[in-house]
CSV table of C-alpha atoms in Angstrom, one decimal:
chain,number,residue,atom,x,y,z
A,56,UNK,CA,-13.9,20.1,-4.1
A,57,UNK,CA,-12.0,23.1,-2.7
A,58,UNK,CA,-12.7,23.9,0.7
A,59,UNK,CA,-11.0,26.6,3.4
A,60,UNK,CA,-8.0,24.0,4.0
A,61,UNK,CA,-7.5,23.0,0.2
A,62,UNK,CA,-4.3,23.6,-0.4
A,63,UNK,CA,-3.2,23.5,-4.1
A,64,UNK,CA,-0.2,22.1,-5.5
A,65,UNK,CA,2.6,24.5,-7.1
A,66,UNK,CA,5.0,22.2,-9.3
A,67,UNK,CA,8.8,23.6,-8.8
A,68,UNK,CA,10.1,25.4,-11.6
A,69,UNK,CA,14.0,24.0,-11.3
A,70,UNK,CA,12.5,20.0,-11.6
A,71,UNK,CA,15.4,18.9,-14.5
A,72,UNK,CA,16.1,15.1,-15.5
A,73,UNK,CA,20.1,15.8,-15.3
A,74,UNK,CA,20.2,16.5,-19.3
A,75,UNK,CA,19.0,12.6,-19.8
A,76,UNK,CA,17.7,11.6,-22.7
A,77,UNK,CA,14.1,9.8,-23.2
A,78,UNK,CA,15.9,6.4,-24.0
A,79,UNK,CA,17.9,6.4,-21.4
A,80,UNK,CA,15.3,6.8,-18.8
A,81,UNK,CA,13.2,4.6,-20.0
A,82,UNK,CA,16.3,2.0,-20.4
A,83,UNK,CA,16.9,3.1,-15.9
A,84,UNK,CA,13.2,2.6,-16.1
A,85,UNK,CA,13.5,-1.2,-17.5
A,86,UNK,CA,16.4,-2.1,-15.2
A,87,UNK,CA,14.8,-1.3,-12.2
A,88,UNK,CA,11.6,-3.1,-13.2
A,89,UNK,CA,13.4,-5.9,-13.5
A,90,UNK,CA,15.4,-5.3,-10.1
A,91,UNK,CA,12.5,-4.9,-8.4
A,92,UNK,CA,10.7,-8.1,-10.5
A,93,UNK,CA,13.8,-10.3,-8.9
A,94,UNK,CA,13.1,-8.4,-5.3
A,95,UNK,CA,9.5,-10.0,-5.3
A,96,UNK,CA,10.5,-13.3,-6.5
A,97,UNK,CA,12.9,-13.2,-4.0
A,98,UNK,CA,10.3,-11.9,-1.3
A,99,UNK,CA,7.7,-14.8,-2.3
A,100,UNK,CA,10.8,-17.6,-1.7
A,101,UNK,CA,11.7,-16.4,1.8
A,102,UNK,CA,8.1,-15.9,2.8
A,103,UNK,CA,7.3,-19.4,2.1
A,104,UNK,CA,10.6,-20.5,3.6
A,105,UNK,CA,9.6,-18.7,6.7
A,106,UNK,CA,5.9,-20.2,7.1
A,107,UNK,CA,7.5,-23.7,6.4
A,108,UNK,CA,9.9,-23.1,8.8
A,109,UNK,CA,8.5,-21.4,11.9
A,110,UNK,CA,4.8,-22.6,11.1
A,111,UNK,CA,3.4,-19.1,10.9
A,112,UNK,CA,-0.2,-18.6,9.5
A,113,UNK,CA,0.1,-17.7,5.4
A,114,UNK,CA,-2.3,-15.3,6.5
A,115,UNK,CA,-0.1,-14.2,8.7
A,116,UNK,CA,2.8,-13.6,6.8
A,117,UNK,CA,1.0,-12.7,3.4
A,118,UNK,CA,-0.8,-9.6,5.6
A,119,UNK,CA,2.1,-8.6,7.7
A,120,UNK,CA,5.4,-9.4,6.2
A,121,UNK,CA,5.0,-9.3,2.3
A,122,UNK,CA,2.6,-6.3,2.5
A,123,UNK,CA,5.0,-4.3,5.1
A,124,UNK,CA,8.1,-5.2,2.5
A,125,UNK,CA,6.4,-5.0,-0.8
A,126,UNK,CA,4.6,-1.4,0.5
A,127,UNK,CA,7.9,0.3,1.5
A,128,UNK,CA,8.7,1.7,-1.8
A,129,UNK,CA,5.4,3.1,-2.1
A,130,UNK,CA,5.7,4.3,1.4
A,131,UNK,CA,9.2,6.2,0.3
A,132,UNK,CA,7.6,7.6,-3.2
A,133,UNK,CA,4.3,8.9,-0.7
A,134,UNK,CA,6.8,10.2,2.2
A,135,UNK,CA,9.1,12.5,-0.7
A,136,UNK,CA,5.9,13.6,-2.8
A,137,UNK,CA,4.6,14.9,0.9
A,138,UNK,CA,8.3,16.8,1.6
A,139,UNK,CA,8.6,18.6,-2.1
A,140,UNK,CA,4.3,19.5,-1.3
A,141,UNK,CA,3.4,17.1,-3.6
A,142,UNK,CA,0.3,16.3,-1.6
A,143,UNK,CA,-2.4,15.3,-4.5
A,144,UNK,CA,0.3,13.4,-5.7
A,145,UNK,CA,1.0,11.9,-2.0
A,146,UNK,CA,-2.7,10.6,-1.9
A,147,UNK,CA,-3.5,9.9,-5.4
A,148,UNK,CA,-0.5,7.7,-5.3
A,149,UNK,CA,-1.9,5.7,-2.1
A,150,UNK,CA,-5.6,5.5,-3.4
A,151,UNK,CA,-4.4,4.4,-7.1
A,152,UNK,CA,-2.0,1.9,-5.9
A,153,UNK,CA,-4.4,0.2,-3.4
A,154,UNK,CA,-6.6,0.4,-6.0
A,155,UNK,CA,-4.5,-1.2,-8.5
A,156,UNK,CA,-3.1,-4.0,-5.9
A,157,UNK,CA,-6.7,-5.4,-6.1
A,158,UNK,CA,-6.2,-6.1,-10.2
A,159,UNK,CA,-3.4,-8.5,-9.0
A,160,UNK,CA,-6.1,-10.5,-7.4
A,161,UNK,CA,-7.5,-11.2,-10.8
A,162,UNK,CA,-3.8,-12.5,-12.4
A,163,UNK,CA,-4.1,-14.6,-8.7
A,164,UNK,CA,-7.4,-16.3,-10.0
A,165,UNK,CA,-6.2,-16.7,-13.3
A,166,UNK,CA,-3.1,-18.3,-12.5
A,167,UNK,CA,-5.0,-20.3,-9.5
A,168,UNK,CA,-5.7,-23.8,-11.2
A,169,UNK,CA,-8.1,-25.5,-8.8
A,170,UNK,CA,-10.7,-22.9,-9.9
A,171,UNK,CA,-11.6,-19.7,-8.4
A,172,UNK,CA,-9.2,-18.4,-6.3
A,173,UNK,CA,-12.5,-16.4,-4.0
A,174,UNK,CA,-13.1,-20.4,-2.7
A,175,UNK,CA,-10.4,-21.1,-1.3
A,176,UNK,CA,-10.2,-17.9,1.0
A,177,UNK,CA,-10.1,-18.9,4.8
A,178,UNK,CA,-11.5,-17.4,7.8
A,179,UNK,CA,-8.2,-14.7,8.5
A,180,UNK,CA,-8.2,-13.9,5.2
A,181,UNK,CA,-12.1,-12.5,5.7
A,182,UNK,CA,-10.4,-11.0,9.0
A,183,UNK,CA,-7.9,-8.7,7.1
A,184,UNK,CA,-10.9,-8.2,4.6
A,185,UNK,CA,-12.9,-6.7,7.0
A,186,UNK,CA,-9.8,-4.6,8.7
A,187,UNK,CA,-9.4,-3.1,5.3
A,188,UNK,CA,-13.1,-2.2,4.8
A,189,UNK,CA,-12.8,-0.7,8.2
A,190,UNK,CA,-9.9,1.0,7.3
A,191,UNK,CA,-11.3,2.2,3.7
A,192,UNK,CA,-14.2,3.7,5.6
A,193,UNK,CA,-12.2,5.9,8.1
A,194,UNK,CA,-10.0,7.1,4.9
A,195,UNK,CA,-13.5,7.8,3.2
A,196,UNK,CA,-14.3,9.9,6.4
A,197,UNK,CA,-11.4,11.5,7.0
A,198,UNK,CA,-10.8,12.9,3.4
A,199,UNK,CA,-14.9,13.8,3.9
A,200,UNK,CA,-14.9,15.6,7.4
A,201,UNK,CA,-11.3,16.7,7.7
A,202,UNK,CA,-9.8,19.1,10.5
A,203,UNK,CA,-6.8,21.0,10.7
A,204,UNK,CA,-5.2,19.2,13.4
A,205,UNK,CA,-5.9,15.9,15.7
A,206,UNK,CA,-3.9,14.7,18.3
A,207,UNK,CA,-0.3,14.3,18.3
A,208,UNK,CA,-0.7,16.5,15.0
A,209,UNK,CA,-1.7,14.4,13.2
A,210,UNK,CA,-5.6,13.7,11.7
A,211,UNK,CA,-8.2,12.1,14.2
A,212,UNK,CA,-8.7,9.7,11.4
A,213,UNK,CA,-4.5,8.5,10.9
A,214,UNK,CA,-4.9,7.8,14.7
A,215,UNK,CA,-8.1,5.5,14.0
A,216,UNK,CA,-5.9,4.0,11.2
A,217,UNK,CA,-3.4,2.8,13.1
A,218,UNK,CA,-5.5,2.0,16.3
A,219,UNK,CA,-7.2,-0.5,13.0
A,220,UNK,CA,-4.6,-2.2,11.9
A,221,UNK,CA,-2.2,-1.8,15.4
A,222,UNK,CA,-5.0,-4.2,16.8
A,223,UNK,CA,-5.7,-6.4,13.7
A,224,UNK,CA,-2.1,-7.2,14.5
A,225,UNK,CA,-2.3,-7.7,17.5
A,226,UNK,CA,-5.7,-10.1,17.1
A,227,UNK,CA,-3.6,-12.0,14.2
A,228,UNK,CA,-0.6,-12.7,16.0
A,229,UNK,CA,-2.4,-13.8,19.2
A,230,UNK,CA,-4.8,-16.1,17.7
């Protein structure tokens, strides 16, 4: 829907690979799926390592550290699309990879073998459900009703954001 602050996206017209061939890319392509295949196995070791060893909630550290770590290349991929004006691609990036995150709780069930995976989800589990419903619904409202500028710059609705998830912290780590 184009509206008075739609602003369309103009692809740049000296965008070259280097003079690399198909294979090739795809062969960079393959490494660095496997790099980054090792970097979560390695993630998933010292998370476990650190709830053993400092008795932190796996709700905890599943919500805070593995999603902070695992998000960061997204978060780098989001913050260059922005800087080259790249913005559909900015957002369509963060709403298809959330979206696709929630497939991975399907491979979770499948792999979970003392049944359904949705039964054995604890009370701050529902917590950080509900903190990302709330937070879905201020995205919803800000892409909706948006505005120029909010305070510090920035939308009214990225404040709300982080005011969300700042105290969802804040609640977690406290309780």
């Amino acid at each position: 829907m184009q509206t008075d602050a739609t602003r369309t996206d103009e692809s740049e017209e000296d965008e070259s690979d280097g003079g690399a061939s198909t294979t090739r890319l795809f062969a960079t392509f393959a490494a660095l799926m496997l790099v980054m295949g090792a970097a979560g196995w390695v993630i998933a070791k010292t998370a476990s390592a650190l709830i053993d060893r400092m008795a932190l909630s796996e709700s905890l550290i599943g919500a805070l550290g593995t999603a902070v770590v695992t998000s960061l290349p997204e978060l780098v991929t989001t913050v260059a699309a922005v800087r080259r004006g790249a913005l559909q691609l900015a957002v369509g990036g963060i709403i298809g990879g959330n979206t696709f995150d929630m497939l991975f709780l399907t491979a979770a069930d499948i792999s979970y073998r003392d049944g359904s995976l949705y039964h054995a989800v604890t009370m701050p589990d529902y917590f950080w459900i509900v903190t990302a419903l709330l937070m879905t619904g201020v995205l919803l409202g800000g892409l909706i009703l948006r505005q120029r500028r909010g305070p510090g710059r920035i939308g009214a609705e990225s404040v709300l954001l982080l005011l969300l998830y700042g105290g969802a912290v804040a609640v977690q780590v406290l309780a």
